[in-house]
Coordinates of C-alpha atoms and ligand atoms in Angstrom, one line a residue:
Chain A
M1 CA -47.1 1.3 16.5
K2 CA -43.9 0.8 14.2
T3 CA -40.9 -1.3 14.9
L4 CA -37.3 -0.4 14.7
L5 CA -35.1 -3.6 15.5
I6 CA -31.4 -3.5 16.0
L7 CA -29.5 -6.7 15.9
G8 CA -26.6 -6.8 18.0
A9 CA -25.9 -4.5 21.1
G10 CA -22.0 -4.1 20.7
T11 CA -20.4 -0.9 19.8
G12 CA -22.6 0.3 16.8
G13 CA -25.9 -1.2 17.9
T14 CA -25.7 0.5 21.4
M15 CA -25.0 3.9 20.1
V16 CA -27.8 3.6 17.6
A17 CA -30.2 2.4 20.4
N18 CA -29.2 5.4 22.7
K19 CA -29.5 8.0 19.8
M20 CA -32.5 6.7 17.8
S21 CA -34.7 6.7 21.3
K22 CA -34.1 10.3 21.5
C23 CA -35.3 10.9 17.8
L24 CA -38.1 8.8 17.5
D25 CA -41.8 9.4 19.1
S26 CA -42.2 6.7 21.4
R27 CA -46.0 7.0 20.8
E28 CA -45.4 5.9 17.4
W29 CA -42.3 3.7 17.5
R30 CA -41.1 0.9 19.3
I31 CA -37.2 0.2 19.4
I32 CA -36.1 -3.4 20.2
I33 CA -32.5 -4.6 20.3
V34 CA -31.3 -8.0 20.4
D35 CA -28.0 -9.5 21.4
K36 CA -26.8 -13.1 22.5
D37 CA -24.5 -11.9 25.2
E38 CA -25.4 -9.9 28.3
T39 CA -21.7 -8.6 28.5
H40 CA -20.3 -5.7 26.6
Y41 CA -16.7 -6.3 25.9
Y42 CA -14.3 -3.2 25.1
Q43 CA -12.7 -5.0 22.3
P44 CA -9.9 -2.4 21.8
G45 CA -8.4 -3.4 25.3
F46 CA -7.8 -6.9 24.3
L47 CA -4.6 -5.5 22.9
F48 CA -3.3 -4.8 26.3
I49 CA -4.1 -8.1 28.2
P50 CA -1.6 -10.3 26.7
F51 CA 1.2 -7.9 28.3
G52 CA -0.6 -7.6 31.6
I53 CA -1.5 -3.9 31.2
Y54 CA -5.1 -4.5 31.3
S55 CA -6.7 -7.4 33.0
P56 CA -9.9 -9.2 31.9
S57 CA -12.1 -7.0 34.5
D58 CA -11.0 -3.8 32.7
V59 CA -12.7 -4.5 29.7
V60 CA -16.0 -5.9 30.5
K61 CA -19.4 -4.3 31.5
P62 CA -23.0 -5.3 31.5
K63 CA -24.7 -4.3 28.2
R64 CA -27.7 -3.1 30.0
K65 CA -25.9 -0.4 31.7
F66 CA -25.4 1.3 28.4
L67 CA -28.6 0.9 27.0
P68 CA -31.7 3.5 27.3
G69 CA -34.9 3.1 29.2
G70 CA -37.4 2.9 26.8
V71 CA -35.7 0.7 24.4
E72 CA -36.9 -3.1 24.6
I73 CA -33.7 -5.3 25.5
I74 CA -33.9 -8.9 24.5
F75 CA -31.1 -11.4 25.2
S76 CA -31.4 -14.1 22.7
D77 CA -29.8 -15.9 19.8
I78 CA -30.8 -14.4 16.6
E79 CA -31.4 -17.3 14.5
L80 CA -32.5 -16.1 11.1
V81 CA -33.0 -12.9 9.4
E82 CA -35.8 -12.8 6.6
P83 CA -35.4 -9.5 5.2
E84 CA -38.0 -10.3 2.3
R85 CA -40.6 -10.7 5.0
N86 CA -39.3 -8.0 7.6
R87 CA -39.0 -10.7 10.1
V88 CA -36.6 -12.0 12.5
R89 CA -36.4 -15.3 14.2
L90 CA -34.9 -15.5 17.6
G91 CA -33.8 -18.7 19.5
G92 CA -36.9 -20.4 21.0
G93 CA -38.9 -19.8 18.1
K94 CA -39.9 -16.2 18.8
E95 CA -40.4 -14.0 15.8
I96 CA -40.1 -10.4 15.5
N97 CA -41.7 -8.1 12.8
Y98 CA -40.1 -5.0 11.9
D99 CA -40.6 -1.7 9.8
Y100 CA -37.0 -0.9 10.0
L101 CA -33.8 -2.7 10.7
V102 CA -30.2 -1.7 11.5
V103 CA -28.0 -4.7 11.5
A104 CA -25.1 -4.2 14.0
T105 CA -23.8 -8.1 14.4
G106 CA -20.2 -7.1 13.7
S107 CA -17.2 -9.1 12.5
H108 CA -15.9 -12.3 14.0
T109 CA -12.7 -14.4 14.2
H110 CA -12.6 -17.9 12.5
P111 CA -9.6 -20.1 13.2
E112 CA -11.0 -23.2 12.1
Q113 CA -11.3 -21.7 8.5
T114 CA -7.2 -22.1 8.3
P115 CA -6.3 -25.8 8.2
G116 CA -4.2 -26.8 11.2
L117 CA -4.6 -23.4 13.1
T118 CA -6.6 -25.1 15.7
D119 CA -4.5 -28.1 16.3
A120 CA -2.5 -26.6 19.2
W121 CA -4.9 -23.7 19.8
H122 CA -4.1 -22.0 23.1
Q123 CA -1.2 -24.3 23.6
N124 CA 1.6 -22.6 21.4
V125 CA -1.0 -20.8 18.9
F126 CA -3.2 -18.0 20.1
D127 CA -5.3 -15.3 18.8
F128 CA -5.8 -11.9 20.9
Y129 CA -9.4 -10.7 19.3
T130 CA -11.4 -12.6 21.8
L131 CA -11.0 -12.2 25.5
E132 CA -10.2 -15.9 26.2
G133 CA -7.4 -15.8 23.4
A134 CA -5.7 -12.6 24.9
T135 CA -6.2 -13.8 28.4
N136 CA -4.3 -17.3 27.6
L137 CA -1.6 -15.6 25.6
G138 CA -1.0 -13.2 28.5
S139 CA -0.6 -16.5 30.9
Y140 CA 1.4 -18.0 28.1
L141 CA 3.9 -15.2 27.6
E142 CA 4.4 -14.7 31.5
T143 CA 6.6 -17.8 31.7
W144 CA 7.7 -18.0 28.0
K145 CA 11.5 -18.4 27.8
G146 CA 11.9 -16.8 24.3
G147 CA 12.1 -18.0 20.7
R148 CA 10.6 -17.2 17.5
M149 CA 7.2 -15.3 17.8
V150 CA 5.4 -15.3 14.6
L151 CA 2.3 -12.8 14.2
S152 CA 0.2 -13.9 11.2
I153 CA -2.4 -12.1 9.6
T154 CA -5.0 -14.4 7.6
E155 CA -6.4 -12.5 5.4
M156 CA -8.1 -8.8 4.9
P157 CA -10.2 -7.3 5.9
I158 CA -9.7 -7.4 10.0
K159 CA -11.2 -5.3 12.1
C160 CA -8.9 -2.8 13.6
P161 CA -6.4 -3.4 10.8
V162 CA -3.7 -1.6 13.1
A163 CA -4.1 -3.8 16.1
P164 CA -1.6 -6.3 14.6
L165 CA 1.3 -3.7 14.6
E166 CA 0.4 -2.3 18.0
F167 CA 0.7 -5.8 19.1
L168 CA 4.2 -6.2 17.6
F169 CA 5.2 -2.8 19.2
L170 CA 4.0 -3.6 22.5
A171 CA 5.4 -7.0 22.3
D172 CA 8.9 -5.4 21.3
W173 CA 8.7 -3.3 24.7
Y174 CA 7.4 -6.1 26.6
F175 CA 10.3 -8.2 26.2
H176 CA 12.6 -5.5 26.6
K177 CA 10.9 -4.5 30.0
R178 CA 11.5 -8.3 30.8
G179 CA 15.1 -8.1 29.9
M180 CA 14.8 -10.8 27.0
R181 CA 14.3 -9.0 23.7
D182 CA 17.6 -10.6 22.7
K183 CA 16.1 -14.0 23.3
V184 CA 13.0 -13.2 20.9
E185 CA 12.7 -12.8 17.4
I186 CA 9.5 -11.2 16.2
V187 CA 8.3 -11.7 12.7
L188 CA 5.2 -10.3 10.8
A189 CA 3.6 -12.5 8.1
T190 CA 1.0 -10.3 6.3
P191 CA -0.9 -10.8 3.0
L192 CA -0.4 -7.2 2.6
P193 CA 2.7 -6.0 0.5
G194 CA 3.9 -3.7 3.7
A195 CA 3.0 -2.9 7.2
F196 CA -0.4 -1.3 6.5
T197 CA -3.1 -0.7 3.8
K198 CA -2.4 2.9 3.1
P199 CA 0.8 3.9 1.2
Q200 CA 2.0 6.9 3.5
A201 CA 1.0 5.1 6.8
S202 CA 2.5 1.8 5.6
A203 CA 5.9 3.4 4.9
M204 CA 6.1 5.2 8.4
L205 CA 5.0 2.1 10.0
G206 CA 7.2 -0.3 8.2
G207 CA 10.1 2.0 9.1
M208 CA 9.2 1.8 12.8
L209 CA 9.1 -2.1 12.6
E210 CA 12.5 -1.9 11.0
R211 CA 13.9 0.2 13.7
K212 CA 12.4 -2.1 16.6
G213 CA 14.2 -5.0 14.9
I214 CA 10.8 -6.9 13.6
S215 CA 11.2 -8.6 10.4
V216 CA 8.1 -8.5 7.7
E217 CA 7.4 -11.3 5.3
P218 CA 5.1 -9.4 3.0
E219 CA 2.3 -11.1 0.5
F220 CA 2.2 -14.0 2.5
A221 CA -1.1 -15.9 2.0
I222 CA -1.2 -18.2 4.6
M223 CA -2.4 -21.8 3.3
E224 CA -1.8 -23.9 6.5
V225 CA -0.4 -24.3 9.8
D226 CA 1.6 -27.2 10.1
N227 CA 1.8 -27.9 13.8
G228 CA 4.2 -30.9 13.4
K229 CA 6.9 -29.0 11.8
Q230 CA 6.1 -25.7 13.4
V231 CA 6.0 -23.5 10.5
I232 CA 3.1 -21.5 8.4
R233 CA 3.0 -22.4 4.9
S234 CA 1.8 -19.9 2.2
Y235 CA 0.0 -20.7 -1.1
D236 CA 3.0 -20.1 -3.0
E237 CA 5.2 -22.8 -0.9
R238 CA 6.9 -20.3 1.4
E239 CA 7.6 -21.7 5.1
V240 CA 7.9 -19.4 8.2
P241 CA 9.0 -21.3 11.3
Y242 CA 7.4 -20.3 14.6
D243 CA 7.9 -21.3 18.4
L244 CA 5.0 -19.1 19.4
L245 CA 2.2 -18.2 16.7
V246 CA -0.1 -15.4 17.2
S247 CA -2.7 -15.4 14.6
I248 CA -5.4 -12.9 13.5
P249 CA -7.5 -15.6 12.0
L250 CA -9.9 -15.0 9.1
N251 CA -12.8 -12.1 9.9
M252 CA -16.5 -12.8 8.8
G253 CA -19.7 -11.4 9.3
A254 CA -21.7 -13.1 12.0
D255 CA -23.0 -16.7 11.5
V256 CA -26.6 -15.6 11.0
I257 CA -25.9 -13.3 8.3
R258 CA -24.5 -16.0 6.2
N259 CA -27.3 -18.2 7.3
S260 CA -29.8 -15.9 6.0
G261 CA -27.9 -15.4 2.7
M262 CA -27.8 -11.8 3.2
G263 CA -23.7 -11.5 3.1
D264 CA -21.1 -11.4 0.5
E265 CA -18.6 -14.3 0.3
L266 CA -17.3 -13.2 3.8
G267 CA -20.6 -12.8 5.4
F268 CA -20.6 -8.8 5.4
I269 CA -23.6 -7.3 3.9
P270 CA -23.3 -5.5 0.7
T271 CA -23.9 -1.9 1.4
H272 CA -24.2 1.6 -0.1
K273 CA -21.1 3.0 1.3
N274 CA -22.3 6.7 1.3
T275 CA -25.8 6.1 2.9
L276 CA -25.4 3.2 4.8
Q277 CA -28.3 1.5 3.6
T278 CA -28.2 -2.2 2.3
V279 CA -27.9 -2.7 -1.5
K280 CA -31.0 -5.0 -1.6
W281 CA -33.4 -3.8 1.2
P282 CA -34.5 -0.2 1.4
N283 CA -35.3 -0.5 4.7
V284 CA -32.4 -2.3 6.2
F285 CA -29.4 -0.3 7.2
I286 CA -26.0 -1.3 8.8
I287 CA -23.7 0.2 11.2
G288 CA -20.0 -0.9 12.2
D289 CA -18.4 -4.2 11.2
A290 CA -21.4 -5.8 9.5
G291 CA -21.3 -4.2 6.3
N292 CA -19.1 -4.3 3.3
V293 CA -18.2 -0.6 3.3
P294 CA -14.5 -0.1 2.3
S295 CA -13.6 2.0 5.5
S296 CA -11.7 0.6 8.3
K297 CA -13.8 -2.0 10.6
A298 CA -13.3 0.0 14.0
G299 CA -15.3 1.4 16.9
S300 CA -14.3 5.1 15.7
V301 CA -15.7 4.4 12.6
A302 CA -18.9 3.0 13.8
H303 CA -19.0 6.3 15.8
F304 CA -18.5 8.4 12.6
M305 CA -21.1 6.1 10.7
L306 CA -23.8 7.1 13.3
D307 CA -24.7 10.4 12.7
I308 CA -24.8 9.9 9.1
L309 CA -27.3 6.5 9.7
V310 CA -29.5 8.4 12.2
E311 CA -30.0 11.2 9.8
N312 CA -30.8 8.9 6.8
L313 CA -32.9 6.4 8.7
S314 CA -35.0 9.5 10.2
D315 CA -35.2 10.9 6.4
H316 CA -36.0 7.5 4.8
M317 CA -39.0 6.9 7.6
K318 CA -40.4 10.0 6.6
G319 CA -40.4 9.4 3.0
R320 CA -37.8 12.1 2.5
E321 CA -34.6 11.7 0.2
M322 CA -31.6 10.6 2.2
K323 CA -28.9 13.5 2.2
A324 CA -26.4 12.4 4.7
S325 CA -23.3 10.8 3.1
F326 CA -20.5 8.9 5.0
D327 CA -17.1 9.9 3.9
G328 CA -15.3 6.7 5.3
H329 CA -13.8 8.8 8.1
A330 CA -11.4 6.5 10.6
N331 CA -9.5 8.1 13.4
C332 CA -7.0 5.4 15.2
F333 CA -4.8 6.1 18.0
I334 CA -1.9 3.5 17.5
E335 CA -0.1 2.2 20.4
T336 CA 3.6 2.1 19.6
G337 CA 5.4 0.8 22.8
F338 CA 7.5 2.5 25.5
D339 CA 4.8 5.0 26.5
K340 CA 4.5 6.5 23.0
G341 CA 1.7 6.5 20.4
L342 CA 1.0 8.0 17.2
L343 CA -2.8 8.9 15.6
I344 CA -4.1 8.5 12.1
D345 CA -6.9 10.0 10.7
F346 CA -8.4 9.2 7.1
N347 CA -11.5 8.4 5.1
F348 CA -12.2 6.7 1.8
D349 CA -10.4 9.2 -0.6
V350 CA -7.6 10.7 1.8
E351 CA -4.8 8.4 3.3
P352 CA -3.3 9.3 6.6
L353 CA -1.5 12.3 6.4
P354 CA 1.1 14.1 8.9
G355 CA 0.1 17.0 10.8
Q356 CA -1.8 18.1 13.9
F357 CA -5.1 17.0 15.5
P358 CA -7.6 18.4 15.6
F359 CA -6.5 22.0 15.5
P360 CA -3.8 23.0 13.2
V361 CA -0.2 23.9 14.9
I362 CA -1.5 23.5 18.4
G363 CA -2.9 20.0 18.1
P364 CA -2.6 18.4 20.6
F365 CA -2.3 15.4 19.1
S366 CA 0.1 14.6 16.5
L367 CA -0.6 13.0 13.2
L368 CA 1.4 10.3 11.8
K369 CA 4.4 11.0 14.4
E370 CA 5.0 9.2 17.5
S371 CA 4.4 11.4 20.6
T372 CA 3.6 10.8 24.5
L373 CA 0.3 12.5 23.9
D374 CA -0.8 10.2 21.5
H375 CA -0.1 7.3 24.1
I376 CA -2.4 9.1 26.4
G377 CA -5.0 9.5 24.0
K378 CA -5.0 5.9 23.3
M379 CA -5.2 4.9 27.0
G380 CA -7.9 7.4 27.2
F381 CA -9.9 6.2 24.4
R382 CA -11.6 3.5 27.2
W383 CA -13.1 6.0 29.0
I384 CA -14.2 8.0 25.8
Y385 CA -15.6 4.5 24.6
W386 CA -17.6 3.8 27.7
N387 CA -18.8 7.2 28.7
V388 CA -19.1 9.0 25.3
L389 CA -19.1 6.8 22.4
L390 CA -21.4 4.3 23.4
K391 CA -24.1 6.8 24.5
G392 CA -23.8 8.3 21.1
L393 CA -22.8 11.6 22.1
P394 CA -20.2 13.7 19.9
I395 CA -16.8 13.5 20.6
P396 CA -15.6 17.4 21.3
F397 CA -14.1 18.8 18.3
V398 CA -14.0 15.7 16.2
E399 CA -16.4 15.8 13.3
S400 CA -18.2 13.0 11.8
H401 CA -16.9 14.0 8.3
M402 CA -12.9 14.3 8.0
S403 CA -11.4 17.5 8.1
M404 CA -8.2 18.6 6.3
S405 CA -7.6 21.2 8.8
G406 CA -4.0 20.7 10.2
K407 CA -3.1 18.2 7.7
K408 CA -0.1 18.6 5.9
M409 CA -0.7 18.1 2.1
L410 CA 1.8 15.9 0.3
S411 CA 3.5 18.0 -2.5
K412 CA 3.2 14.8 -4.9
A413 CA 0.3 12.7 -4.3
P414 CA 1.1 9.1 -4.4
A415 CA -0.5 7.0 -7.0
R416 CA -3.8 5.5 -5.3
A417 CA -3.7 2.1 -4.1
Chain B
M1 CA 6.4 -3.0 -23.6
A2 CA 7.2 -3.0 -27.2
D3 CA 4.7 -5.2 -28.3
A4 CA 2.5 -3.9 -31.1
T5 CA -0.9 -5.1 -29.4
L6 CA 0.1 -2.8 -26.6
A7 CA 0.9 0.2 -28.6
S8 CA -2.5 1.9 -28.3
V9 CA -3.2 0.9 -24.8
S10 CA -2.5 3.2 -21.7
F11 CA -1.2 1.9 -18.4
D12 CA -0.9 3.1 -15.1
A13 CA 2.5 3.4 -13.1
E14 CA 2.2 0.0 -11.8
G15 CA 1.3 -1.4 -15.2
Y16 CA -2.5 -1.9 -14.7
M17 CA -4.6 -0.8 -17.5
T18 CA -6.4 2.3 -17.0
D19 CA -9.6 1.7 -19.5
P20 CA -10.7 -1.9 -19.2
N21 CA -12.5 -1.1 -22.7
Q22 CA -9.5 -1.0 -24.4
W23 CA -9.0 -4.8 -23.6
S24 CA -8.9 -7.6 -25.9
K25 CA -8.2 -11.4 -25.7
E26 CA -4.9 -10.5 -27.5
I27 CA -3.9 -8.2 -24.9
S28 CA -4.6 -10.5 -22.2
E29 CA -2.3 -13.2 -23.9
T30 CA 0.5 -10.5 -24.3
L31 CA 0.3 -9.3 -20.8
A32 CA 0.2 -12.9 -19.6
R33 CA 3.5 -13.5 -21.4
Q34 CA 4.8 -10.3 -19.9
E35 CA 3.7 -11.7 -16.4
G36 CA 5.8 -14.9 -17.0
L37 CA 2.9 -17.1 -18.2
A38 CA 3.8 -19.4 -20.9
A39 CA 0.2 -19.8 -22.4
L40 CA -3.1 -19.3 -21.4
T41 CA -5.3 -22.5 -21.0
A42 CA -9.0 -22.8 -20.7
E43 CA -8.7 -22.7 -16.8
H44 CA -7.2 -19.4 -17.0
W45 CA -9.8 -18.2 -19.1
K46 CA -12.2 -19.2 -16.9
I47 CA -10.9 -17.2 -14.3
I48 CA -10.0 -14.0 -16.5
D49 CA -13.8 -14.2 -17.7
F50 CA -15.0 -14.1 -14.5
C51 CA -12.8 -11.1 -13.1
R52 CA -13.9 -9.2 -16.2
Q53 CA -17.7 -9.7 -15.6
T54 CA -17.7 -9.0 -11.9
G55 CA -14.7 -6.3 -12.4
L56 CA -16.9 -4.4 -15.2
A57 CA -20.0 -4.7 -13.1
S58 CA -18.7 -3.5 -9.6
G59 CA -15.8 -1.3 -11.1
K60 CA -13.0 -2.9 -9.1
A61 CA -11.1 -6.0 -9.5
P62 CA -12.4 -9.0 -7.4
T63 CA -10.2 -10.3 -4.4
L64 CA -8.8 -13.5 -4.2
R65 CA -11.8 -14.8 -1.9
Q66 CA -14.2 -13.3 -4.5
I67 CA -12.4 -15.3 -7.3
T68 CA -12.5 -18.8 -5.6
T69 CA -16.0 -18.4 -4.3
G70 CA -17.2 -17.4 -7.7
T71 CA -15.2 -19.7 -10.1
G72 CA -15.2 -22.6 -7.4
I73 CA -11.2 -22.9 -8.4
S74 CA -9.4 -23.5 -5.2
T75 CA -6.7 -21.2 -3.8
K76 CA -4.1 -23.6 -4.4
D77 CA -5.0 -24.3 -7.7
L78 CA -5.5 -20.5 -8.4
F79 CA -1.9 -19.8 -7.0
A80 CA -0.6 -22.6 -9.4
L81 CA -2.3 -20.8 -12.5
F82 CA -1.0 -17.6 -11.7
P83 CA 1.9 -17.9 -9.5
K84 CA 2.7 -15.3 -6.6
G85 CA -0.2 -13.1 -6.1
P86 CA -3.0 -14.4 -8.4
A87 CA -5.6 -11.5 -7.5
K88 CA -3.1 -9.0 -8.7
K89 CA -1.8 -10.9 -11.8
V90 CA -5.3 -11.9 -13.2
A91 CA -6.5 -8.0 -12.5
K92 CA -3.2 -7.2 -14.6
I93 CA -4.2 -9.6 -17.4
A94 CA -7.9 -9.0 -17.5
G95 CA -7.3 -5.2 -18.0
L96 CA -8.6 -4.3 -14.5
G97 CA -6.9 -1.9 -12.2
K98 CA -5.1 -3.0 -9.2
P99 CA -7.4 -4.9 -6.5
E100 CA -7.9 -2.6 -3.7
G101 CA -5.5 -3.1 -0.8
C102 CA -8.4 -3.7 2.2
V103 CA -8.6 -1.1 4.6
Ligands
FAD501 C1 -7.9 -6.6 19.5 C2 -8.8 -5.3 19.1 C3 -8.6 -4.0 18.9 C4 -9.4 -3.2 18.5 N1 -8.8 -1.5 18.7 C5 -9.6 -0.8 18.4 C6 -9.3 0.7 18.6 O1 -8.3 0.9 19.1 N2 -10.0 1.3 17.9 C7 -11.3 1.2 17.5 O2 -11.9 2.2 17.2 N3 -11.8 0.1 17.3 C8 -10.9 -1.0 17.6 N4 -11.3 -2.3 17.5 C9 -12.5 -2.5 16.7 C10 -13.9 -2.3 17.4 O3 -13.8 -3.0 18.5 C11 -15.0 -2.8 16.4 O4 -14.8 -2.3 15.2 C12 -16.5 -2.6 17.0 O5 -16.5 -3.2 18.4 C13 -17.6 -2.9 16.0 O6 -18.8 -2.6 16.3 P1 -19.8 -3.5 16.1 O7 -21.1 -2.7 16.8 O8 -19.8 -3.2 14.6 O9 -19.7 -4.9 16.5 P2 -19.4 -5.3 18.0 O10 -19.2 -4.4 18.7 O11 -18.4 -6.6 17.7 O12 -20.7 -6.1 18.2 C14 -21.8 -7.2 17.5 C15 -22.6 -7.7 18.6 O13 -23.5 -8.6 17.8 C16 -23.9 -9.6 18.6 N5 -24.1 -10.8 17.7 C17 -23.7 -11.4 16.7 N6 -24.3 -12.2 16.1 C18 -25.3 -12.5 17.0 C19 -26.4 -13.3 16.9 N7 -26.4 -14.7 16.1 N8 -27.3 -13.3 17.8 C20 -27.2 -12.2 18.9 N9 -26.3 -11.5 18.9 C21 -25.5 -11.6 17.8 C22 -22.5 -9.9 19.3 O14 -23.0 -10.7 20.7 C23 -21.9 -8.6 19.6 O15 -22.5 -7.8 21.0 C24 -10.6 -3.5 18.1 C25 -11.0 -4.6 17.9 C26 -10.2 -5.8 18.6 C27 -10.6 -7.1 18.3

C-alpha cells in the first residue's frame, strides 16, 4: 500500500481529497487527511459578519461532512513535517510515512508581529480575517457612535486581496443605512501605491473609493500601533489617527511549515508556479494559500489549481512527465455595497479587463463594472462553495485556464507592474 | 538622465533598468544621487549587493521582507538608508526591475 497524505482539510485539502479518492485505486493507495480543527470555516463569509449580513452560524459546518468515504480523516495537530524522510509527526507522537504529500495548510494572520497591534485587541482594534474578530467587530459596530475608522493592511501578500476593499465598500453602505455616514470618516492605509495590485483594477477601484468618500493613505508601511496616542505610524514616520482600527494583520504560512524549515521568509513554501510541485521535494505538492505561487491567495484560485494539481500528481505517481500548467487564474466577485458587485477575472499575465463573463456579449456577469447580478454572484458563491467547490466539481462554463473570451483588449497595454 | 555613465543604459518608463547586466558600481552611484542619496556607505552596499545576488538568481527584485531577513538589517534602518519605499529604491539603484506588487 502506498500513502497519499494531505495536510489541512480547508478549501484546498478538501477538494484534493475528494478528487484524488476518485482517481486513485483504493487497492493500491491509502489517502489520509489531517487537520487540527473539526470545523470548516467559509472564510469569504467573514466579510459579511461585521455588518450583520451573515451570522457566525452561516459560515461554519463540520469538516467531516465534506470529506469522502474511503479517505482516512485524522483530527490532530500537525507538529512537524520531515520532507527529507517522507514523514510527518502529529500531536501525541503519532507518525505518518507518506509516498506523496499535498500541503494545504493555508495562510494565517499574525497580529503579534506588529508592535502595539494587540494592545487594545478587540477593544477598539479588530480584525475580520478570523471568525472571532469578525464577530467581535460586529458587536462593536452595533453601538459605535462614529468617528474615524482606519483600515490598515500590514503587508502583502494577504489572502483575498480584494477583501479589504469590499470591507470598505460595505462599511460605507452600512453607515449610510444606519443614517450615520456623516459621522464616520473612512480611511484605507495600504502598503500598495493604490487600491489594488493590478493597474486597471486599481484605477477602477480607486475611483470607486473616491466617489464613496473613502480616503487612501498609499505606500504606508506600518511600523507600529501607538495605542496611547491612537495613531498608526509608518516606517517613514507618517501618522494616521484612528478611533476604530480594523487591521489585516501580517499573513504567514502555517506555523508548522515555518517550524519544519520548509517556508520562505513568510512561511510560504517555494513552489513551481506552473506545476504546483515544491521546488525542493519532487513528491511534495501544494494547493491553495500554502505555496509562494505569485497568484492571488483565494478559494477560487485553489479551485483552478485543483485540476492542474491532480493531473500532475497522477502523472508523477506513474513516472510520466507532468504536462498540466497552472496559469494563475483567479476569479473574484467583489462586493461593492448597496446590493451591487463587480467581477474580476485574471491570471499571472493578464490583468483584470473589462467585458462580459463567461460568454461574450450575453455575460451574464459584467467584468470590472458594477452590476446587481455580480452582487447576486457574490452572494451565490457561498452555495457554490459548499456544494460544488469543496467537492472538487467543475463550476459550469468556467475553465481552470483563464479564457480571453468576452474580455475587451486594451488598445494600449499598460506597462507591466 | 544627462549623466555620461548612463548614456548607454536602457531604462523602462518608470526609470528601472531593463537589463541588469548593463549594471556597474558607477551606475549605482549615479542612480543613487538621482534618488536623492548623498553617498553610498558600506551599509548601503551590503543591501545593494544582497539585492543583486538574490535578484539575479531569482529574476526578480527582492521584497522588503526578503531584504531584512536576508541582510539582518531592520526595516527601520532600511527606511533610514533608503528613505521612502526602500524596496523600490534599492531595486532601482541595483539595476533590477520594479519589485512585483504582490497579488
Ligand atoms: C475575510 C476573507 C474573505 C475571503 N473572501 C474570498 C472570496 O470572496 N473568494 C475567494 O475565492 N476566496 C476568499 N477568501 C480566501 C479563501 O478563504 C482562502 O484563500 C482559502 O480558504 C484557502 O484555502 P487553503 O486550503 O489554502 O487554506 P484554508 O482553507 O485556510 O485551510 C487550511 C487548513 O489547514 C489547517 N491547519 C493549518 N495548520 C495546521 C496544523 N499545524 N495542524 C493541523 N491542521 C492545520 C487549518 O485548520 C485549516 O483547516 C477569503 C478569505 C478571508 C479571510
